[in-house]
mmCIF file of C-alpha atoms and ligand atoms in Angstrom:
data_model
loop_
_atom_site.group_PDB
_atom_site.id
_atom_site.type_symbol
_atom_site.label_atom_id
_atom_site.label_comp_id
_atom_site.label_asym_id
_atom_site.label_seq_id
_atom_site.Cartn_x
_atom_site.Cartn_y
_atom_site.Cartn_z
ATOM 1 C CA MET A 14 -17.735 13.840 -10.943
ATOM 2 C CA LEU A 15 -16.519 12.458 -7.675
ATOM 3 C CA VAL A 16 -13.004 13.521 -6.702
ATOM 4 C CA ARG A 17 -11.282 11.735 -3.851
ATOM 5 C CA ALA A 18 -8.628 14.103 -2.511
ATOM 6 C CA ASP A 19 -6.481 13.686 0.584
ATOM 7 C CA LEU A 20 -7.595 16.685 2.605
ATOM 8 C CA ASN A 21 -6.487 15.135 5.859
ATOM 9 C CA VAL A 22 -4.872 18.332 7.147
ATOM 10 C CA PRO A 23 -3.949 19.370 10.680
ATOM 11 C CA LEU A 24 -6.586 21.508 12.421
ATOM 12 C CA GLU A 25 -5.921 23.863 15.293
ATOM 13 C CA ASP A 26 -8.707 25.715 17.091
ATOM 14 C CA GLY A 27 -11.139 24.707 14.374
ATOM 15 C CA ARG A 28 -8.974 26.129 11.601
ATOM 16 C CA VAL A 29 -6.697 24.592 9.000
ATOM 17 C CA ALA A 30 -3.187 24.748 10.458
ATOM 18 C CA ASP A 31 -1.400 23.704 7.276
ATOM 19 C CA GLU A 32 -2.899 23.743 3.813
ATOM 20 C CA MET A 33 -0.296 21.880 1.783
ATOM 21 C CA ARG A 34 -2.723 19.081 0.949
ATOM 22 C CA ILE A 35 -5.496 21.511 0.045
ATOM 23 C CA ARG A 36 -3.242 23.398 -2.352
ATOM 24 C CA ALA A 37 -1.981 20.152 -3.821
ATOM 25 C CA ALA A 38 -5.566 19.188 -4.695
ATOM 26 C CA LEU A 39 -6.233 22.398 -6.638
ATOM 27 C CA PRO A 40 -4.718 21.671 -10.072
ATOM 28 C CA THR A 41 -7.035 18.721 -10.682
ATOM 29 C CA LEU A 42 -10.112 20.600 -9.464
ATOM 30 C CA GLU A 43 -9.217 23.624 -11.571
ATOM 31 C CA LEU A 44 -8.643 21.460 -14.631
ATOM 32 C CA LEU A 45 -12.004 19.744 -14.226
ATOM 33 C CA LEU A 46 -13.765 23.081 -13.801
ATOM 34 C CA GLU A 47 -11.973 24.461 -16.836
ATOM 35 C CA ARG A 48 -13.078 21.430 -18.826
ATOM 36 C CA ASP A 49 -16.685 22.182 -17.928
ATOM 37 C CA ALA A 50 -17.463 19.554 -15.323
ATOM 38 C CA ALA A 51 -21.110 20.146 -14.435
ATOM 39 C CA GLU A 52 -20.722 19.229 -10.769
ATOM 40 C CA ILE A 53 -17.722 18.183 -8.736
ATOM 41 C CA THR A 54 -18.126 16.446 -5.418
ATOM 42 C CA VAL A 55 -14.919 16.377 -3.414
ATOM 43 C CA CYS A 56 -14.552 13.806 -0.672
ATOM 44 C CA SER A 57 -11.840 12.979 1.851
ATOM 45 C CA HIS A 58 -11.270 11.584 5.280
ATOM 46 C CA LEU A 59 -9.916 13.735 8.094
ATOM 47 C CA GLY A 60 -8.119 12.215 11.064
ATOM 48 C CA ARG A 61 -9.167 8.927 12.573
ATOM 49 C CA PRO A 62 -12.617 9.442 14.070
ATOM 50 C CA SER A 63 -14.508 6.337 15.140
ATOM 51 C CA GLY A 64 -17.818 7.785 13.951
ATOM 52 C CA PRO A 65 -19.360 11.208 13.436
ATOM 53 C CA ASP A 66 -17.397 13.664 15.554
ATOM 54 C CA PRO A 67 -17.518 17.461 15.193
ATOM 55 C CA ALA A 68 -13.810 17.693 16.040
ATOM 56 C CA PHE A 69 -13.110 15.952 12.727
ATOM 57 C CA SER A 70 -15.573 17.848 10.582
ATOM 58 C CA MET A 71 -14.559 18.717 7.053
ATOM 59 C CA ARG A 72 -16.163 22.167 7.334
ATOM 60 C CA PRO A 73 -12.980 24.158 8.153
ATOM 61 C CA VAL A 74 -11.314 22.438 5.197
ATOM 62 C CA GLU A 75 -14.253 23.206 2.942
ATOM 63 C CA GLU A 76 -14.144 26.840 4.023
ATOM 64 C CA ARG A 77 -10.482 27.151 3.109
ATOM 65 C CA LEU A 78 -10.956 25.278 -0.150
ATOM 66 C CA ARG A 79 -13.760 27.624 -1.140
ATOM 67 C CA GLU A 80 -11.532 30.614 -0.472
ATOM 68 C CA LEU A 81 -9.015 29.130 -2.875
ATOM 69 C CA VAL A 82 -11.488 28.014 -5.569
ATOM 70 C CA SER A 83 -14.832 29.709 -5.472
ATOM 71 C CA ASP A 84 -17.095 27.918 -7.900
ATOM 72 C CA GLU A 85 -20.625 26.898 -7.210
ATOM 73 C CA ARG A 86 -20.150 23.634 -9.087
ATOM 74 C CA LEU A 87 -17.960 22.456 -6.228
ATOM 75 C CA GLU A 88 -19.404 20.469 -3.332
ATOM 76 C CA VAL A 89 -17.445 19.050 -0.373
ATOM 77 C CA LEU A 90 -18.748 15.980 1.416
ATOM 78 C CA GLU A 91 -18.464 15.504 5.161
ATOM 79 C CA ASN A 92 -15.590 13.320 6.455
ATOM 80 C CA THR A 93 -15.822 9.905 4.761
ATOM 81 C CA ARG A 94 -14.747 8.236 8.022
ATOM 82 C CA PHE A 95 -17.925 9.412 9.714
ATOM 83 C CA ASN A 96 -19.394 6.429 7.897
ATOM 84 C CA PRO A 97 -18.174 3.247 9.599
ATOM 85 C CA GLY A 98 -18.257 1.487 6.218
ATOM 86 C CA GLU A 99 -15.453 3.646 4.797
ATOM 87 C CA THR A 100 -12.446 1.932 6.377
ATOM 88 C CA LYS A 101 -13.945 -1.514 5.721
ATOM 89 C CA ASN A 102 -14.251 -0.766 2.025
ATOM 90 C CA ASP A 103 -17.961 -1.367 2.474
ATOM 91 C CA ALA A 104 -19.755 -1.819 -0.846
ATOM 92 C CA GLY A 105 -22.872 -0.017 0.373
ATOM 93 C CA PHE A 106 -20.934 3.115 1.231
ATOM 94 C CA ALA A 107 -19.064 2.941 -2.076
ATOM 95 C CA GLN A 108 -22.447 2.732 -3.804
ATOM 96 C CA GLU A 109 -23.612 5.784 -1.896
ATOM 97 C CA LEU A 110 -20.539 7.711 -3.057
ATOM 98 C CA ALA A 111 -20.975 6.600 -6.670
ATOM 99 C CA SER A 112 -24.671 7.299 -6.799
ATOM 100 C CA GLY A 113 -25.653 10.141 -9.142
ATOM 101 C CA ARG A 114 -22.043 10.549 -10.349
ATOM 102 C CA ASP A 115 -20.571 9.606 -13.726
ATOM 103 C CA VAL A 116 -16.828 9.612 -13.209
ATOM 104 C CA TYR A 117 -14.445 8.992 -10.323
ATOM 105 C CA VAL A 118 -11.129 10.840 -10.111
ATOM 106 C CA ASP A 119 -8.659 9.691 -7.507
ATOM 107 C CA ASP A 120 -6.195 12.368 -6.476
ATOM 108 C CA ALA A 121 -5.647 11.126 -2.931
ATOM 109 C CA PHE A 122 -2.093 9.887 -3.116
ATOM 110 C CA GLY A 123 -1.714 10.229 0.659
ATOM 111 C CA SER A 124 -4.490 7.688 1.145
ATOM 112 C CA ALA A 125 -3.568 5.345 -1.701
ATOM 113 C CA HIS A 126 -2.222 2.789 0.784
ATOM 114 C CA ARG A 127 -5.725 2.433 2.264
ATOM 115 C CA ALA A 128 -8.228 0.098 0.618
ATOM 116 C CA HIS A 129 -11.320 2.021 1.663
ATOM 117 C CA SER A 130 -14.718 2.680 0.056
ATOM 118 C CA SER A 131 -13.667 6.125 -1.170
ATOM 119 C CA THR A 132 -10.263 5.034 -2.487
ATOM 120 C CA VAL A 133 -10.968 1.559 -3.874
ATOM 121 C CA GLY A 134 -14.622 0.492 -3.626
ATOM 122 C CA VAL A 135 -15.975 3.387 -5.614
ATOM 123 C CA ALA A 136 -13.373 2.870 -8.349
ATOM 124 C CA THR A 137 -15.016 -0.438 -9.224
ATOM 125 C CA LEU A 138 -18.392 1.272 -9.680
ATOM 126 C CA LEU A 139 -17.504 4.259 -11.871
ATOM 127 C CA PRO A 140 -15.047 4.875 -14.713
ATOM 128 C CA ALA A 141 -11.950 5.701 -12.653
ATOM 129 C CA TYR A 142 -9.072 8.044 -13.471
ATOM 130 C CA ALA A 143 -5.971 9.357 -11.741
ATOM 131 C CA GLY A 144 -5.825 13.043 -10.887
ATOM 132 C CA LEU A 145 -2.817 15.243 -11.646
ATOM 133 C CA LEU A 146 -1.398 15.007 -8.125
ATOM 134 C CA LEU A 147 -1.617 11.236 -8.025
ATOM 135 C CA GLU A 148 0.176 11.038 -11.376
ATOM 136 C CA ARG A 149 2.905 13.445 -10.356
ATOM 137 C CA GLU A 150 3.494 11.700 -7.035
ATOM 138 C CA LEU A 151 3.959 8.380 -8.808
ATOM 139 C CA GLU A 152 6.368 9.975 -11.240
ATOM 140 C CA GLU A 153 8.502 11.717 -8.606
ATOM 141 C CA LEU A 154 8.552 8.914 -6.054
ATOM 142 C CA GLY A 155 9.098 6.441 -8.869
ATOM 143 C CA LYS A 156 12.554 7.968 -9.278
ATOM 144 C CA LEU A 157 13.482 6.505 -5.904
ATOM 145 C CA LEU A 158 12.472 3.057 -7.100
ATOM 146 C CA SER A 159 15.014 2.852 -9.897
ATOM 147 C CA GLU A 160 18.772 3.271 -9.484
ATOM 148 C CA VAL A 161 19.565 6.187 -7.202
ATOM 149 C CA GLU A 162 22.759 8.111 -6.542
ATOM 150 C CA ARG A 163 24.384 6.895 -3.360
ATOM 151 C CA PRO A 164 24.664 7.259 -0.463
ATOM 152 C CA PHE A 165 20.883 7.020 -0.100
ATOM 153 C CA VAL A 166 19.862 8.159 3.375
ATOM 154 C CA LEU A 167 16.424 7.445 4.759
ATOM 155 C CA ILE A 168 15.167 9.414 7.751
ATOM 156 C CA SER A 169 12.074 8.303 9.572
ATOM 157 C CA GLY A 170 10.124 9.748 12.463
ATOM 158 C CA GLY A 171 6.575 10.785 13.149
ATOM 159 C CA ALA A 172 3.703 9.542 15.221
ATOM 160 C CA LYS A 173 2.171 6.642 13.271
ATOM 161 C CA VAL A 174 4.807 4.227 14.495
ATOM 162 C CA ASP A 175 2.912 0.972 14.140
ATOM 163 C CA ASP A 176 2.049 1.776 10.535
ATOM 164 C CA LYS A 177 5.608 2.463 9.622
ATOM 165 C CA LEU A 178 7.792 -0.105 11.361
ATOM 166 C CA GLY A 179 6.814 -2.933 9.028
ATOM 167 C CA VAL A 180 7.444 -0.743 6.050
ATOM 168 C CA LEU A 181 10.833 0.286 7.373
ATOM 169 C CA GLN A 182 11.750 -3.333 7.856
ATOM 170 C CA ASN A 183 11.266 -3.903 4.140
ATOM 171 C CA LEU A 184 13.025 -0.698 3.198
ATOM 172 C CA GLY A 185 16.175 -1.327 5.188
ATOM 173 C CA GLY A 186 18.113 -2.855 2.320
ATOM 174 C CA LYS A 187 17.337 -0.044 -0.110
ATOM 175 C CA ALA A 188 18.976 2.748 1.829
ATOM 176 C CA ASP A 189 22.622 2.964 2.771
ATOM 177 C CA GLU A 190 21.746 4.545 6.074
ATOM 178 C CA VAL A 191 18.558 4.701 8.090
ATOM 179 C CA LEU A 192 18.221 7.422 10.706
ATOM 180 C CA ILE A 193 15.353 7.108 13.141
ATOM 181 C CA GLY A 194 14.040 9.830 15.410
ATOM 182 C CA GLY A 195 10.862 10.764 17.224
ATOM 183 C CA LYS A 196 8.478 8.348 18.816
ATOM 184 C CA MET A 197 9.602 5.630 16.450
ATOM 185 C CA ALA A 198 13.118 5.685 17.893
ATOM 186 C CA GLU A 199 11.715 4.861 21.337
ATOM 187 C CA GLN A 200 10.008 1.776 20.015
ATOM 188 C CA VAL A 201 13.009 0.600 18.034
ATOM 189 C CA ARG A 202 15.185 0.942 21.114
ATOM 190 C CA ASP A 203 12.726 -0.930 23.332
ATOM 191 C CA GLU A 204 11.817 -3.798 21.032
ATOM 192 C CA ASN A 205 14.236 -3.534 18.129
ATOM 193 C CA PRO A 206 11.970 -5.194 15.572
ATOM 194 C CA LEU A 207 14.299 -4.286 12.693
ATOM 195 C CA ASP A 208 16.957 -6.696 11.500
ATOM 196 C CA PHE A 209 19.357 -4.143 10.060
ATOM 197 C CA GLU A 210 21.496 -1.452 11.535
ATOM 198 C CA VAL A 211 19.919 1.932 12.133
ATOM 199 C CA ILE A 212 21.283 5.153 13.515
ATOM 200 C CA LEU A 213 19.362 6.087 16.631
ATOM 201 C CA PRO A 214 19.455 9.312 18.623
ATOM 202 C CA VAL A 215 22.176 9.698 21.225
ATOM 203 C CA ASP A 216 20.301 12.291 23.257
ATOM 204 C CA VAL A 217 16.797 13.683 23.636
ATOM 205 C CA VAL A 218 15.069 16.820 24.828
ATOM 206 C CA ALA A 219 12.998 15.572 27.740
ATOM 207 C CA ALA A 220 10.055 17.377 29.261
ATOM 208 C CA ALA A 221 8.437 17.112 32.670
ATOM 209 C CA ALA A 222 4.994 16.944 31.057
ATOM 210 C CA PHE A 223 3.375 16.773 27.646
ATOM 211 C CA ALA A 224 2.915 20.520 27.360
ATOM 212 C CA GLU A 225 4.352 23.330 25.316
ATOM 213 C CA ASP A 226 5.639 25.194 28.355
ATOM 214 C CA ALA A 227 6.835 22.175 30.337
ATOM 215 C CA GLU A 228 10.212 22.252 32.029
ATOM 216 C CA THR A 229 12.827 20.673 29.722
ATOM 217 C CA ARG A 230 16.286 19.145 29.953
ATOM 218 C CA VAL A 231 18.610 17.232 27.671
ATOM 219 C CA ALA A 232 19.043 13.577 28.603
ATOM 220 C CA SER A 233 21.122 10.781 27.116
ATOM 221 C CA TYR A 234 19.072 8.586 24.809
ATOM 222 C CA GLY A 235 17.471 5.808 26.830
ATOM 223 C CA LYS A 236 18.116 7.660 30.087
ATOM 224 C CA VAL A 237 15.097 9.938 30.253
ATOM 225 C CA PRO A 238 14.339 10.493 33.965
ATOM 226 C CA GLU A 239 11.450 8.510 35.409
ATOM 227 C CA GLY A 240 8.164 10.278 34.684
ATOM 228 C CA TRP A 241 9.688 12.555 32.009
ATOM 229 C CA LEU A 242 8.962 12.369 28.298
ATOM 230 C CA GLY A 243 11.351 12.522 25.360
ATOM 231 C CA LEU A 244 9.771 15.049 22.988
ATOM 232 C CA ASP A 245 12.600 15.805 20.558
ATOM 233 C CA ILE A 246 16.047 14.626 19.549
ATOM 234 C CA GLY A 247 18.837 16.391 21.431
ATOM 235 C CA PRO A 248 21.655 18.699 20.255
ATOM 236 C CA GLU A 249 24.239 15.939 19.824
ATOM 237 C CA THR A 250 21.795 13.950 17.687
ATOM 238 C CA ARG A 251 21.017 17.026 15.598
ATOM 239 C CA ARG A 252 24.709 17.281 14.824
ATOM 240 C CA LEU A 253 25.058 13.551 14.132
ATOM 241 C CA PHE A 254 21.986 13.346 11.884
ATOM 242 C CA GLY A 255 22.962 16.559 10.110
ATOM 243 C CA GLU A 256 26.384 15.133 9.318
ATOM 244 C CA ARG A 257 24.993 11.879 7.922
ATOM 245 C CA ILE A 258 22.399 13.692 5.832
ATOM 246 C CA GLN A 259 24.918 16.111 4.365
ATOM 247 C CA GLN A 260 26.885 13.215 2.890
ATOM 248 C CA ALA A 261 23.857 11.908 1.018
ATOM 249 C CA GLN A 262 23.230 12.090 -2.713
ATOM 250 C CA THR A 263 19.656 10.877 -2.316
ATOM 251 C CA VAL A 264 17.391 11.485 0.667
ATOM 252 C CA PHE A 265 13.936 10.397 1.664
ATOM 253 C CA TRP A 266 12.631 11.940 4.870
ATOM 254 C CA ASN A 267 9.306 11.073 6.444
ATOM 255 C CA GLY A 268 8.068 12.165 9.838
ATOM 256 C CA PRO A 269 9.194 14.847 12.303
ATOM 257 C CA MET A 270 11.821 14.198 14.997
ATOM 258 C CA GLY A 271 9.677 15.516 17.815
ATOM 259 C CA VAL A 272 6.657 17.588 18.746
ATOM 260 C CA PHE A 273 7.742 20.331 16.356
ATOM 261 C CA GLU A 274 4.459 22.225 16.685
ATOM 262 C CA TRP A 275 5.808 23.371 20.059
ATOM 263 C CA ALA A 276 8.861 25.625 19.844
ATOM 264 C CA PRO A 277 10.908 23.949 22.619
ATOM 265 C CA PHE A 278 10.714 20.643 20.706
ATOM 266 C CA ALA A 279 11.098 21.946 17.154
ATOM 267 C CA GLU A 280 14.892 22.083 16.906
ATOM 268 C CA GLY A 281 15.409 18.447 15.914
ATOM 269 C CA THR A 282 12.943 18.594 13.040
ATOM 270 C CA LYS A 283 14.372 21.939 12.020
ATOM 271 C CA ALA A 284 17.918 20.586 11.945
ATOM 272 C CA VAL A 285 16.851 17.637 9.795
ATOM 273 C CA ALA A 286 14.859 19.889 7.468
ATOM 274 C CA GLU A 287 17.836 22.227 7.047
ATOM 275 C CA ALA A 288 20.243 19.373 6.442
ATOM 276 C CA VAL A 289 17.938 17.811 3.835
ATOM 277 C CA ALA A 290 17.478 21.191 2.165
ATOM 278 C CA SER A 291 21.243 21.665 1.910
ATOM 279 C CA VAL A 292 21.790 18.396 0.009
ATOM 280 C CA ASP A 293 22.532 18.877 -3.695
ATOM 281 C CA GLY A 294 21.170 15.518 -4.854
ATOM 282 C CA PHE A 295 17.621 14.206 -5.175
ATOM 283 C CA THR A 296 15.700 14.923 -1.979
ATOM 284 C CA VAL A 297 12.160 13.874 -1.202
ATOM 285 C CA VAL A 298 10.186 14.786 1.892
ATOM 286 C CA GLY A 299 6.986 12.860 2.528
ATOM 287 C CA GLY A 300 4.007 13.203 4.840
ATOM 288 C CA ALA A 301 1.760 15.984 6.019
ATOM 289 C CA ASP A 302 3.787 16.796 9.141
ATOM 290 C CA SER A 303 7.237 16.852 7.557
ATOM 291 C CA GLY A 304 5.788 18.891 4.694
ATOM 292 C CA ARG A 305 4.332 21.309 7.178
ATOM 293 C CA ALA A 306 7.617 21.667 9.051
ATOM 294 C CA LEU A 307 9.440 22.316 5.793
ATOM 295 C CA ASN A 308 6.871 24.886 4.770
ATOM 296 C CA GLU A 309 7.027 26.702 8.108
ATOM 297 C CA LEU A 310 10.796 26.924 7.728
ATOM 298 C CA GLY A 311 10.447 28.305 4.206
ATOM 299 C CA LEU A 312 12.416 25.366 2.787
ATOM 300 C CA THR A 313 9.829 23.803 0.489
ATOM 301 C CA GLU A 314 11.570 25.104 -2.626
ATOM 302 C CA GLU A 315 14.909 23.702 -1.465
ATOM 303 C CA VAL A 316 14.006 20.031 -1.883
ATOM 304 C CA SER A 317 13.317 18.084 -5.073
ATOM 305 C CA TRP A 318 9.818 16.901 -4.173
ATOM 306 C CA VAL A 319 7.480 17.275 -1.214
ATOM 307 C CA SER A 320 5.117 14.332 -1.236
ATOM 308 C CA THR A 321 1.651 14.702 0.232
ATOM 309 C CA GLY A 322 1.875 11.055 1.273
ATOM 310 C CA GLY A 323 3.673 9.774 4.353
ATOM 311 C CA GLY A 324 2.672 6.152 4.847
ATOM 312 C CA ALA A 325 1.711 5.937 1.178
ATOM 313 C CA SER A 326 5.121 7.079 -0.032
ATOM 314 C CA LEU A 327 6.870 4.665 2.334
ATOM 315 C CA GLU A 328 4.793 1.754 1.054
ATOM 316 C CA LEU A 329 5.412 2.757 -2.537
ATOM 317 C CA LEU A 330 9.138 2.869 -1.831
ATOM 318 C CA GLU A 331 8.912 -0.541 -0.311
ATOM 319 C CA GLY A 332 7.830 -1.756 -3.733
ATOM 320 C CA LYS A 333 4.257 -2.488 -2.727
ATOM 321 C CA GLU A 334 1.333 -1.961 -5.040
ATOM 322 C CA LEU A 335 -0.881 0.656 -3.424
ATOM 323 C CA PRO A 336 -4.560 -0.385 -3.474
ATOM 324 C CA GLY A 337 -5.680 3.126 -4.391
ATOM 325 C CA VAL A 338 -3.363 3.076 -7.406
ATOM 326 C CA ALA A 339 -4.157 -0.496 -8.406
ATOM 327 C CA ALA A 340 -7.849 0.463 -8.520
ATOM 328 C CA ILE A 341 -7.232 2.978 -11.317
ATOM 329 C CA PRO A 342 -6.779 1.170 -14.650
ATOM 330 C CA GLU A 343 -4.437 3.725 -16.212
ATOM 331 C CA ALA A 344 -2.408 4.780 -13.173
HETATM 332 C C1 3PG B 28 -2.198 10.350 6.037
HETATM 333 O O1 3PG B 28 -2.332 11.406 6.632
HETATM 334 O O2 3PG B 28 -1.190 9.659 6.105
HETATM 335 C C2 3PG B 28 -3.282 9.891 5.140
HETATM 336 O O3 3PG B 28 -4.246 10.888 5.015
HETATM 337 C C3 3PG B 28 -3.861 8.604 5.638
HETATM 338 O O4 3PG B 28 -4.393 8.742 6.928
HETATM 339 P P1 3PG B 28 -4.508 7.450 7.867
HETATM 340 O O5 3PG B 28 -3.102 7.056 8.237
HETATM 341 O O6 3PG B 28 -5.324 7.854 9.046
HETATM 342 O O7 3PG B 28 -5.182 6.359 7.053
HETATM 343 MG MG1 MG B 29 0.230 8.852 6.734
#
């Protein structure tokens, strides 16, 4: 069996810094092992390397996975993106992945918005099935696609700005309020590519350098001193966003408000996480980074669903057919 999981997890000092996506992949692997799969090859991409690059090796992930499921029938392939064919959905690479395997199981919801060899190409070569995580993600996120309790508040942040702006544009009409923080807010302020009203930060935590121990100060939004960097939303914005979120009946949050991995810039993401957790209605948090922040704050159990997909969940919400889902006949 070939299992495509999304094991694109953050690494720090050569170790897995957050294992949400690894844990989320376990039920399918355990089920297949229980059902006597003879051999299971797990594959995934990790980061965005432009070719083989030890900094993006799957080995730390494999190590952690093996600690969680020790079974000699399990094999973990090296980063699929080490092969330049992967992101082009190259048929030759798909063939390589399919070769010697009888069944393909796609459990990589987080990568379902990518039409790559390991998410789409290989599904045309082998009998293809959805894994348990993929199914559950579609079920939970699907609830946001039908009628939702309002107000529906959408919060967006994170680093992959270019990926997400187009999606947000299409999502604008679905939510009653759209709050934007993080790097994305900068871009919306500068170019305003969206044609609907959004709530932007009013202040930011600015730093003298991109470093954990850099000197910081609070600046008005749009008035960050020359040469300084806005690395988190400020205290006034935390209050404003918190207020808006607390009025929601339905929430979808994707992407941190700042560089939350560094304590001086974690408060904005923390405030959003706490506000989302305090909402009584249906609350969904999507993406590896937001999921990690939630987990570090011990709030995972306080929301309705933590999606392993960031970009994928946004595109699903937008009403798009995800190529990785479309490739599976029964999904
Ligand atoms: C993610 O982390 O969003 C998925 O693993 C997809 O990664 P990508 O944005 O580099 O394609
Ligand atoms: Mg993503």
